[in-house]
Every structure is written in structure tokens, then in C-alpha cells.
CSV table of C-alpha atoms and ligand atoms in Angstrom, one decimal:
chain,number,residue,atom,x,y,z
J,261,UNK,CA,-7.3,0.4,-52.2
J,262,UNK,CA,-10.2,-0.1,-49.9
J,263,UNK,CA,-10.0,2.1,-46.7
J,264,UNK,CA,-11.2,1.4,-43.3
J,265,UNK,CA,-14.6,2.6,-42.0
J,266,UNK,CA,-13.7,5.4,-39.6
J,267,UNK,CA,-13.5,4.1,-36.1
J,268,UNK,CA,-16.0,5.0,-33.4
J,269,UNK,CA,-14.5,6.9,-30.5
J,270,UNK,CA,-12.4,3.9,-29.3
J,271,UNK,CA,-15.1,1.5,-28.4
J,272,UNK,CA,-13.0,-1.6,-27.7
J,273,UNK,CA,-15.9,-3.8,-26.8
J,274,UNK,CA,-15.4,-7.0,-28.8
J,275,UNK,CA,-11.7,-7.5,-27.9
J,276,UNK,CA,-11.1,-5.7,-24.7
J,277,UNK,CA,-14.5,-5.1,-23.1
J,278,UNK,CA,-13.9,-1.4,-22.6
J,279,UNK,CA,-15.3,1.8,-23.9
J,280,UNK,CA,-13.3,4.9,-23.9
J,281,UNK,CA,-14.9,8.3,-24.1
J,282,UNK,CA,-12.4,10.4,-25.9
J,283,UNK,CA,-14.2,13.6,-25.5
J,284,UNK,CA,-14.1,13.6,-21.7
J,285,UNK,CA,-17.7,14.8,-21.6
J,286,UNK,CA,-18.7,12.4,-18.9
J,287,UNK,CA,-15.7,13.4,-16.7
J,288,UNK,CA,-16.8,17.0,-16.5
J,289,UNK,CA,-19.5,16.6,-13.8
J,290,UNK,CA,-17.5,15.2,-10.9
J,291,UNK,CA,-13.9,15.4,-9.8
J,292,UNK,CA,-12.2,12.5,-8.0
J,293,UNK,CA,-9.6,13.4,-5.4
J,294,UNK,CA,-6.5,11.5,-6.5
J,295,UNK,CA,-2.9,11.0,-5.4
J,296,UNK,CA,0.2,9.3,-6.7
J,297,UNK,CA,2.3,7.0,-4.6
J,298,UNK,CA,5.8,6.5,-5.9
J,299,UNK,CA,6.9,9.3,-8.3
J,300,UNK,CA,10.0,7.7,-9.9
J,301,UNK,CA,10.2,7.1,-13.6
J,302,UNK,CA,6.6,6.2,-14.3
J,303,UNK,CA,4.9,7.9,-11.3
J,304,UNK,CA,5.9,11.3,-12.7
J,305,UNK,CA,3.9,10.5,-15.8
J,306,UNK,CA,0.9,9.5,-13.8
J,307,UNK,CA,1.2,12.8,-11.9
J,308,UNK,CA,1.4,14.8,-15.2
J,309,UNK,CA,-1.7,13.2,-16.7
J,310,UNK,CA,-3.8,13.5,-13.6
J,311,UNK,CA,-2.9,17.2,-13.5
J,312,UNK,CA,-4.7,17.5,-16.8
J,313,UNK,CA,-7.6,15.1,-16.7
J,314,UNK,CA,-10.9,17.0,-16.2
J,315,UNK,CA,-12.4,14.4,-13.9
J,316,UNK,CA,-9.4,14.3,-11.6
J,317,UNK,CA,-8.5,16.6,-8.8
J,318,UNK,CA,-4.8,15.9,-8.2
J,319,UNK,CA,-4.4,16.3,-4.4
J,320,UNK,CA,-0.7,15.4,-3.9
J,321,UNK,CA,2.0,12.8,-4.1
J,322,UNK,CA,3.9,10.6,-1.7
J,323,UNK,CA,7.3,9.0,-2.2
J,324,UNK,CA,9.7,7.5,0.4
J,325,UNK,CA,12.3,9.6,-1.4
J,326,UNK,CA,11.2,12.9,0.0
J,327,UNK,CA,13.5,15.0,-2.2
J,328,UNK,CA,11.9,13.5,-5.3
J,329,UNK,CA,8.4,13.9,-3.7
J,330,UNK,CA,9.0,17.6,-3.1
J,331,UNK,CA,10.5,18.2,-6.5
J,332,UNK,CA,7.6,16.5,-8.4
J,333,UNK,CA,5.0,18.3,-6.2
J,334,UNK,CA,6.6,21.6,-6.9
J,335,UNK,CA,6.5,21.0,-10.6
J,336,UNK,CA,2.7,20.4,-10.5
J,337,UNK,CA,2.0,22.9,-7.7
J,338,UNK,CA,0.5,20.2,-5.4
J,339,UNK,CA,1.3,19.0,-1.9
J,340,UNK,CA,4.2,16.6,-1.2
J,341,UNK,CA,3.0,14.3,1.6
J,342,UNK,CA,5.3,13.0,4.3
J,343,UNK,CA,3.3,9.9,5.0
J,344,UNK,CA,1.0,7.6,3.0
J,345,UNK,CA,-1.6,7.9,5.8
J,346,UNK,CA,-1.8,11.7,5.3
J,347,UNK,CA,-2.2,11.4,1.6
J,348,UNK,CA,-4.9,8.8,2.0
J,349,UNK,CA,-6.9,11.1,4.3
J,350,UNK,CA,-7.3,13.5,1.4
J,351,UNK,CA,-8.0,11.2,-1.5
J,352,UNK,CA,-10.7,8.8,-2.9
J,353,UNK,CA,-8.3,7.1,-5.4
J,354,UNK,CA,-4.6,6.6,-5.9
J,355,UNK,CA,-2.1,5.3,-8.4
J,356,UNK,CA,0.4,2.9,-6.8
J,357,UNK,CA,3.6,3.3,-8.8
J,358,UNK,CA,6.2,1.9,-6.4
J,359,UNK,CA,8.5,-1.0,-7.2
J,360,UNK,CA,6.5,-4.2,-7.6
J,361,UNK,CA,7.8,-5.8,-4.4
J,362,UNK,CA,5.9,-3.0,-2.5
J,363,UNK,CA,2.6,-3.1,-4.4
J,364,UNK,CA,0.9,-5.5,-2.0
J,365,UNK,CA,1.8,-3.6,1.1
J,366,UNK,CA,1.0,-0.2,-0.2
J,367,UNK,CA,-2.2,-1.2,-2.1
J,368,UNK,CA,-3.4,-3.1,0.9
J,369,UNK,CA,-3.2,0.0,3.1
J,370,UNK,CA,-5.0,2.1,0.5
J,371,UNK,CA,-7.8,-0.5,-0.1
J,372,UNK,CA,-8.2,-0.9,3.7
J,373,UNK,CA,-9.0,2.8,3.9
J,374,UNK,CA,-11.6,2.4,1.2
J,375,UNK,CA,-9.6,3.9,-1.7
J,376,UNK,CA,-9.8,2.8,-5.4
J,377,UNK,CA,-6.4,1.8,-6.6
J,378,UNK,CA,-4.6,1.8,-9.9
J,379,UNK,CA,-1.7,-0.5,-9.5
J,380,UNK,CA,1.1,-0.5,-12.1
J,381,UNK,CA,1.9,-3.9,-13.7
J,382,UNK,CA,2.6,-6.5,-12.5
J,383,UNK,CA,-0.2,-6.3,-10.0
J,384,UNK,CA,2.0,-7.9,-7.2
J,385,UNK,CA,5.0,-10.2,-6.8
J,386,UNK,CA,2.9,-13.3,-6.1
J,387,UNK,CA,-0.5,-14.7,-7.0
J,388,UNK,CA,-1.3,-15.1,-3.3
J,389,UNK,CA,-0.6,-11.3,-2.8
J,390,UNK,CA,-2.9,-10.5,-5.7
J,391,UNK,CA,-5.6,-12.7,-4.2
J,392,UNK,CA,-5.4,-10.8,-0.9
J,393,UNK,CA,-5.9,-7.5,-2.6
J,394,UNK,CA,-8.8,-8.7,-4.8
J,395,UNK,CA,-10.6,-10.2,-1.8
J,396,UNK,CA,-10.0,-7.0,0.2
J,397,UNK,CA,-11.2,-4.7,-2.6
J,398,UNK,CA,-14.4,-6.8,-2.9
J,399,UNK,CA,-15.0,-6.5,0.8
J,400,UNK,CA,-14.4,-2.8,0.8
J,401,UNK,CA,-16.3,-2.1,-2.5
J,402,UNK,CA,-13.3,-0.5,-4.1
J,403,UNK,CA,-11.8,-0.8,-7.6
J,404,UNK,CA,-8.5,-2.3,-8.6
J,405,UNK,CA,-7.2,-1.4,-12.0
J,406,UNK,CA,-3.9,-2.8,-13.3
J,407,UNK,CA,-1.5,-0.9,-15.6
J,408,UNK,CA,-1.4,-3.3,-18.6
J,409,UNK,CA,-1.0,-0.3,-20.9
J,410,UNK,CA,-0.7,-2.2,-24.2
J,411,UNK,CA,-4.4,-2.9,-24.1
J,412,UNK,CA,-4.8,0.8,-25.1
J,413,UNK,CA,-2.0,0.9,-27.6
J,414,UNK,CA,-3.5,2.9,-30.5
J,415,UNK,CA,-2.2,0.3,-33.0
J,416,UNK,CA,-4.4,-2.3,-31.4
J,417,UNK,CA,-7.6,-0.3,-31.4
J,418,UNK,CA,-8.7,-1.2,-35.0
J,419,UNK,CA,-8.9,-4.9,-34.0
J,420,UNK,CA,-12.2,-4.1,-32.3
J,421,UNK,CA,-13.9,-4.1,-35.7
J,422,UNK,CA,-13.1,-7.8,-36.3
J,423,UNK,CA,-14.3,-11.0,-34.8
J,424,UNK,CA,-11.1,-12.1,-33.2
J,425,UNK,CA,-10.6,-15.8,-32.7
J,426,UNK,CA,-6.9,-16.5,-33.2
J,427,UNK,CA,-5.4,-19.8,-34.2
J,428,UNK,CA,-1.9,-18.5,-33.8
J,429,UNK,CA,-0.3,-15.4,-32.2
J,430,UNK,CA,3.3,-14.5,-32.5
J,431,UNK,CA,4.7,-11.7,-30.3
J,432,UNK,CA,8.2,-10.2,-30.1
J,433,UNK,CA,9.2,-7.6,-27.5
J,434,UNK,CA,12.9,-6.7,-27.5
J,435,UNK,CA,14.6,-3.9,-25.7
J,436,UNK,CA,18.1,-2.7,-25.0
J,437,UNK,CA,19.5,-3.3,-21.6
J,438,UNK,CA,18.6,-0.8,-18.9
J,439,UNK,CA,19.1,-1.3,-15.2
J,440,UNK,CA,15.5,-0.1,-14.4
J,441,UNK,CA,13.1,-2.9,-14.3
J,442,UNK,CA,15.7,-5.6,-13.7
J,443,UNK,CA,14.5,-6.1,-10.1
J,444,UNK,CA,12.1,-8.6,-11.7
J,445,UNK,CA,12.8,-11.2,-14.5
J,446,UNK,CA,12.1,-10.3,-18.1
J,447,UNK,CA,8.9,-12.4,-18.0
J,448,UNK,CA,7.5,-10.1,-15.3
J,449,UNK,CA,9.1,-7.0,-16.7
J,450,UNK,CA,8.3,-7.2,-20.5
J,451,UNK,CA,6.6,-10.5,-21.4
J,452,UNK,CA,3.7,-9.9,-19.0
J,453,UNK,CA,2.5,-7.1,-21.3
J,454,UNK,CA,2.1,-9.7,-24.1
J,455,UNK,CA,0.8,-12.4,-21.8
J,456,UNK,CA,-2.1,-10.0,-20.9
J,457,UNK,CA,-2.8,-9.2,-24.5
J,458,UNK,CA,-2.8,-12.9,-25.5
J,459,UNK,CA,-5.2,-13.7,-22.6
J,460,UNK,CA,-7.5,-10.9,-23.8
J,461,UNK,CA,-7.4,-12.2,-27.4
J,462,UNK,CA,-7.7,-15.9,-26.7
J,463,UNK,CA,-10.7,-16.7,-24.6
J,464,UNK,CA,-9.9,-20.3,-23.7
J,465,UNK,CA,-8.3,-22.1,-20.8
J,466,UNK,CA,-4.6,-23.0,-21.1
J,467,UNK,CA,-3.7,-26.6,-22.0
J,468,UNK,CA,0.1,-26.6,-21.9
J,469,UNK,CA,3.0,-24.2,-21.5
J,470,UNK,CA,6.5,-24.6,-22.9
J,471,UNK,CA,9.2,-22.1,-22.1
J,472,UNK,CA,12.9,-21.5,-22.0
J,473,UNK,CA,15.2,-18.6,-21.3
J,474,UNK,CA,18.7,-17.4,-20.7
J,475,UNK,CA,20.3,-15.2,-18.0
J,476,UNK,CA,22.9,-12.8,-19.4
J,477,UNK,CA,23.2,-9.4,-17.8
J,478,UNK,CA,21.5,-10.0,-14.5
J,479,UNK,CA,21.1,-12.9,-12.0
J,480,UNK,CA,17.7,-13.3,-13.4
J,481,UNK,CA,16.3,-14.4,-16.8
J,482,UNK,CA,16.9,-11.7,-19.5
J,483,UNK,CA,15.7,-13.5,-22.6
J,484,UNK,CA,12.7,-15.7,-22.7
J,485,UNK,CA,10.4,-17.6,-25.1
J,486,UNK,CA,7.1,-19.2,-24.2
J,487,UNK,CA,4.8,-21.3,-26.2
J,488,UNK,CA,1.3,-21.4,-24.8
J,489,UNK,CA,-1.3,-23.9,-26.1
J,490,UNK,CA,-4.9,-23.3,-25.4
J,491,UNK,CA,-7.7,-25.8,-25.0
J,492,UNK,CA,-9.5,-24.4,-28.1
J,493,UNK,CA,-6.4,-25.2,-30.2
J,494,UNK,CA,-4.9,-21.7,-30.3
J,495,UNK,CA,-1.2,-21.3,-29.8
J,496,UNK,CA,0.7,-18.2,-28.7
J,497,UNK,CA,4.5,-17.9,-29.2
J,498,UNK,CA,6.0,-15.0,-27.2
J,499,UNK,CA,9.6,-13.9,-27.2
J,500,UNK,CA,11.0,-11.2,-24.9
J,501,UNK,CA,14.5,-9.9,-24.4
J,502,UNK,CA,15.9,-7.0,-22.5
J,503,UNK,CA,19.4,-7.2,-24.0
J,504,UNK,CA,18.6,-6.5,-27.7
J,505,UNK,CA,20.4,-3.8,-29.7
J,506,UNK,CA,17.2,-2.3,-31.0
J,507,UNK,CA,13.7,-2.0,-29.7
J,508,UNK,CA,11.1,-4.3,-31.3
J,509,UNK,CA,7.4,-4.7,-30.4
J,510,UNK,CA,5.5,-6.7,-32.9
J,511,UNK,CA,2.5,-9.0,-32.9
J,512,UNK,CA,1.0,-11.2,-35.6
J,513,UNK,CA,-2.4,-12.7,-35.3
J,514,UNK,CA,-3.5,-15.5,-37.7
J,515,UNK,CA,-7.0,-16.9,-37.8
J,516,UNK,CA,-9.3,-18.4,-40.4
J,517,UNK,CA,-9.5,-15.8,-43.3
J,518,UNK,CA,-7.8,-13.1,-41.3
J,519,UNK,CA,-4.2,-12.1,-40.8
J,520,UNK,CA,-3.2,-9.0,-38.7
J,521,UNK,CA,0.2,-7.6,-38.1
J,522,UNK,CA,0.7,-4.9,-35.4
J,523,UNK,CA,3.9,-2.9,-35.0
J,524,UNK,CA,3.4,-1.2,-31.6
J,525,UNK,CA,6.4,1.1,-31.9
J,526,UNK,CA,5.6,2.3,-35.4
J,527,UNK,CA,1.9,2.5,-34.8
J,528,UNK,CA,1.3,0.4,-37.9
J,529,UNK,CA,-1.5,-2.1,-38.2
J,530,UNK,CA,-2.0,-4.1,-41.4
J,531,UNK,CA,-4.9,-6.4,-42.1
J,532,UNK,CA,-5.2,-9.1,-44.7
J,533,UNK,CA,-8.7,-10.5,-45.1
J,534,UNK,CA,-10.0,-13.3,-47.3
J,535,UNK,CA,-13.5,-12.8,-48.5
J,536,UNK,CA,-16.0,-14.5,-50.8
J,537,UNK,CA,-16.2,-12.7,-54.1
J,538,UNK,CA,-18.9,-13.1,-56.8
J,539,UNK,CA,-16.8,-11.2,-59.2
J,540,UNK,CA,-13.2,-9.8,-59.2
J,541,UNK,CA,-13.0,-6.7,-57.1
J,542,UNK,CA,-10.1,-4.5,-58.3
J,543,UNK,CA,-9.3,-3.4,-54.7
J,544,UNK,CA,-8.2,-6.9,-53.7
J,545,UNK,CA,-4.5,-7.4,-53.6
J,546,UNK,CA,-5.0,-10.8,-55.2
J,547,UNK,CA,-7.5,-10.0,-57.8
J,548,UNK,CA,-7.4,-13.4,-59.5
J,549,UNK,CA,-10.2,-15.2,-57.6
J,550,UNK,CA,-8.9,-18.1,-55.6
J,551,UNK,CA,-11.1,-21.2,-55.5
J,552,UNK,CA,-11.4,-22.8,-52.1
J,553,UNK,CA,-14.0,-25.4,-51.2
J,554,UNK,CA,-15.9,-24.4,-54.4
J,555,UNK,CA,-16.1,-20.8,-53.3
J,556,UNK,CA,-14.4,-17.9,-55.1
J,557,UNK,CA,-12.2,-16.0,-52.7
J,558,UNK,CA,-10.1,-12.8,-52.8
J,559,UNK,CA,-7.5,-11.3,-50.5
J,560,UNK,CA,-7.9,-7.7,-49.4
J,561,UNK,CA,-5.3,-5.5,-47.7
J,562,UNK,CA,-6.2,-2.7,-45.3
J,563,UNK,CA,-4.0,-0.3,-43.4
J,564,UNK,CA,-6.2,1.6,-40.9
J,565,UNK,CA,-5.1,5.1,-40.0
J,566,UNK,CA,-3.9,5.1,-36.4
J,567,UNK,CA,-4.7,8.2,-34.4
J,568,UNK,CA,-1.9,9.3,-32.1
J,569,UNK,CA,-3.2,8.8,-28.5
J,570,UNK,CA,-1.4,8.6,-25.2
J,571,UNK,CA,-2.2,5.2,-23.9
J,572,UNK,CA,-1.3,6.1,-20.3
J,573,UNK,CA,-3.6,9.1,-20.3
J,574,UNK,CA,-6.4,7.0,-21.7
J,575,UNK,CA,-5.8,4.3,-19.1
J,576,UNK,CA,-5.9,6.8,-16.3
J,577,UNK,CA,-9.0,8.5,-17.7
J,578,UNK,CA,-10.6,5.0,-17.7
J,579,UNK,CA,-9.5,4.6,-14.0
J,580,UNK,CA,-11.1,7.9,-13.0
J,581,UNK,CA,-14.3,7.0,-14.8
J,582,UNK,CA,-14.2,3.6,-13.1
J,583,UNK,CA,-13.7,5.2,-9.7
J,584,UNK,CA,-16.8,7.3,-10.4
J,585,UNK,CA,-18.8,4.2,-11.2
J,586,UNK,CA,-19.3,5.1,-14.9
J,587,UNK,CA,-17.4,2.3,-16.6
J,588,UNK,CA,-15.5,-0.9,-15.8
J,589,UNK,CA,-11.7,-0.8,-15.5
J,590,UNK,CA,-10.2,-2.1,-18.7
J,591,UNK,CA,-7.9,-4.4,-16.8
J,592,UNK,CA,-9.3,-5.3,-13.4
J,593,UNK,CA,-7.5,-7.1,-10.5
J,594,UNK,CA,-8.6,-10.5,-11.7
J,595,UNK,CA,-7.2,-9.9,-15.2
J,596,UNK,CA,-4.0,-8.6,-13.6
J,597,UNK,CA,-3.8,-11.7,-11.4
J,598,UNK,CA,-4.3,-14.0,-14.4
J,599,UNK,CA,-1.5,-12.4,-16.3
J,600,UNK,CA,0.8,-12.6,-13.3
J,601,UNK,CA,-0.2,-16.3,-12.7
J,602,UNK,CA,0.7,-17.2,-16.3
J,603,UNK,CA,3.9,-15.1,-16.2
J,604,UNK,CA,5.0,-16.9,-13.0
J,605,UNK,CA,4.2,-20.3,-14.5
J,606,UNK,CA,6.3,-19.4,-17.6
J,607,UNK,CA,9.1,-18.1,-15.4
J,608,UNK,CA,9.1,-21.3,-13.3
J,609,UNK,CA,9.3,-23.4,-16.5
J,610,UNK,CA,12.3,-21.4,-17.5
J,611,UNK,CA,14.0,-21.9,-14.1
J,612,UNK,CA,13.4,-25.7,-14.5
J,613,UNK,CA,14.9,-25.5,-17.9
J,614,UNK,CA,18.0,-23.6,-16.8
J,615,UNK,CA,18.8,-25.9,-13.8
X,216,LIG,P1,11.2,3.8,-10.0
X,216,LIG,O1,12.2,3.0,-9.2
X,216,LIG,O2,11.7,4.7,-11.1
X,216,LIG,O3,10.2,4.6,-9.1
X,216,LIG,C1,9.7,4.0,-7.9
X,216,LIG,C2,9.5,5.1,-6.9
X,216,LIG,O4,8.7,4.6,-5.8
X,216,LIG,C3,10.8,5.7,-6.3
X,216,LIG,O5,10.7,7.1,-6.4
X,216,LIG,C4,10.8,5.2,-4.9
X,216,LIG,O6,11.4,6.1,-4.0
X,216,LIG,C5,9.3,5.1,-4.6
X,216,LIG,N1,9.0,4.1,-3.5
X,216,LIG,C6,9.5,2.9,-3.3
X,216,LIG,N2,8.9,2.3,-2.3
X,216,LIG,C7,7.9,3.1,-1.9
X,216,LIG,C8,6.9,3.0,-0.9
X,216,LIG,N3,6.7,2.0,-0.1
X,216,LIG,N4,6.1,4.1,-0.8
X,216,LIG,C9,6.2,5.2,-1.6
X,216,LIG,N5,7.1,5.3,-2.5
X,216,LIG,C10,8.0,4.3,-2.7
X,216,LIG,O7,10.3,2.6,-10.7
X,216,LIG,P2,9.4,2.7,-12.0
X,216,LIG,O8,10.2,2.4,-13.2
X,216,LIG,O9,8.6,4.0,-12.0
X,216,LIG,O10,8.4,1.5,-11.8
X,216,LIG,C11,7.3,1.6,-10.8
X,216,LIG,C12,6.3,0.5,-11.1
X,216,LIG,O11,5.8,0.7,-12.5
X,216,LIG,C13,6.8,-0.9,-11.1
X,216,LIG,O12,5.8,-1.8,-10.6
X,216,LIG,C14,7.0,-1.2,-12.6
X,216,LIG,O13,6.9,-2.6,-12.9
X,216,LIG,C15,5.9,-0.4,-13.2
X,216,LIG,N6,6.2,-0.1,-14.6
X,216,LIG,C16,5.2,-0.2,-15.5
X,216,LIG,C17,5.5,0.1,-16.9
X,216,LIG,C18,4.4,-0.1,-17.9
X,216,LIG,O14,4.7,-0.2,-19.1
X,216,LIG,N7,3.2,-0.1,-17.5
X,216,LIG,C19,6.7,0.7,-17.2
X,216,LIG,C20,7.6,0.9,-16.2
X,216,LIG,C21,7.4,0.5,-14.9
């Protein structure tokens, strides 16, 4: 069976406009003073990674819950700050990992003081809030990066080698019920990951959105389906649930002569390509040549080796490099706002459908 050409060191230029330097060489020369705001479930992981990233000098953490703040600071031998202002005096960049409802207020204070901000997804609660942050960051010359972590899922990285122009994308993201994250509807909690991916893959304005959903465990929407039609003819069908028995995260991308399936949880990517063939190639899965439009064609199957990588660590390394002016953030404030905008449009369609 034909194998993949070894991947470059995660150059994700074609699909995601981002280059990741896996060796960390370029991070060696300068350290950015960084802090973490909100050290709950995810903020603790930010803290752990910054403590190991060569280009980061982890200064300290701040959390309204001071017991948690002290406990995380002790674990990483850093300073627990009692106020956000004190932490900001010592840092050049921060991760904002508070609940979404506080992103705007917290990030605004940071950007106002000239700090680069990594904001966990979704960027803010409303598009208007995101616009305020983006305008302020432009004025202050600071970077906003948004934590749409799936862009760096190792199972997606092989897509860079293909010219991606999807006709149809099918995505499923199902998770068992957990109270964490239910402060926002499932579209803003889970579906927004896939919305961001779809927007990165389909580079066309949106023509029409159809959506429906159900509320089961919370007062909000727990299961949702959206069908997004793009002006270039592409269609994305996204299903998300936070009340499933088992976790599922799968994506299928169909386009002319290319079909890709990605299982994010199993780190499994499979590619089916149709190519012109002068003679029968034994490595094709359909070795009897097909005839299409008077051309002989064969179908090839490839399963790239997926290297285990921590997507959050890669994302934060990208942020440190972006703060140092060396690269662009993989997901900037504008991309975060676009994903939020579409997510809210989908959520509003669902609310119309429910009423
Ligand atoms: P969490 O509730 O576990 O932690 C939030 C922490 O922030 C708490 O410790 C809380 O005390 C603190 N906090 C609240 N308001 C604060 C403020 N104004 N200043 C300082 N600290 C404050 O929440 P979590 O699950 O870690 O989620 C945090 C953010 O990360 C949310 O925006 C969420 O959507 C996002 N998230 C992203 C992903 C992902 O896959 N990228 C996964 C989970 C959560």
C-alpha cells in the first residue's frame, strides 16, 4: 500500500495558514513573561504547559478563587496574585481562561494595559463584545489569539498536503453529560469547535443556515444540528450533543476526487484519492481502472501516521511566538469572532425552531 510522504514539521499553511516550529529553536532566544487568569479545569493545563515552554517565563496566576489560585501556584512554584492588576504589572502576555461570560471584561483590562491575550473559546459571549476587543487590540498593537484547539488536532495536520476545496463536510461531536460547560448552549460549548474548522476549510461566504435542536438536561439547547450552505456550493452538516452515551468526534470531507475521514479521538485519518492512471497500479484499492469522461482512473487509499502531539501545548507555543512577533496566531480575534457569529446565528435559528 502506498504510504504518505513524511510530513514537514507541521507546516499547516494551505489549510490553516500557520507554521508550527516543533523544535522550539526559535523560542530559545527570548522569554515572554506570561500569566494565567482563571486556573480552573482548563487554566491549570495552560499553567502546566507555560511552565515547560522554553520561550515562556511563567510569572504567576490569578483566580477569583484564591484557594485555587494558591494551590495551583504552589504546584508550579510561582506567585499567586491577589488582583488582576498586580499580575498584569509583571506580564507581557496572559491566557484568559475564566468562564466565557467574563472574557470581555477580563481581556479588555489586559489589552488596555498593552498585554497580548490568549482567550479560550468562545472569544466572548456576544459579537459586539468581540468587536470591542478586536478594535482595542488593534489600537494598542497587541495580539488576540483564540483557543480553537481543534485546528491543531494531530489527526488534521495531514490535510495540509492536499488542495482542500470541500463540496460537503459532515461533522459529529457527541459527549456524555457533564455540568461543566453548560453555562453556554451546546452550540457555543461544542459545536463552535467544528464551526471554526468548517470556516477554515471552506473559504466562501455563507448563503443559508438551517438548524434545529433540543433542550434535555439544561434550560439551554443540548443537542443541535446545523446545515450551512456556502455561496460556492459547499455544504456543511454539523451535529453536536452533550448528552450522548459515548464520546464521538468525527469529520468527513468530500470533494472532487478526494474523500477524507478524520476520527479526532482515535487520531485516525484516512484518505481516498481518485487519480488518473495510464496503467493499473497494484497499490490502488480499486485496481480495475474506472473510466470517467474517457479517462482511466483508480482509487488509492492512504492512512498517514499521526504523531502524538499535545494540541494545547502547540497552541500556546504558537501564542508565545506570536507575542514575540515571529508568527501569526493560528486563530486570531477576527477568526474567533467569525466562529462566534456563525454559532450565534445557528443558536438563534434553533431558538426560533423550538418556540
Ligand atoms: P472553570 O469553571 O473550571 O474555571 C474557571 C476559573 O476561572 C475558576 O477557577 C474561577 O474561579 C475563575 N474565574 C471566574 N471569573 C474570574 C475572573 N473574573 N477573574 C479571574 N478568575 C476568574 O472553567 P473551564 O472549564 O476551565 O473553562 C474556562 C474557559 O475555557 C471557558 O471559556 C470555556 O469555554 C473554555 N474551555 C475551552 C475548552 C477547549 O476545548 N478549548 C475546553 C474547556 C473549556
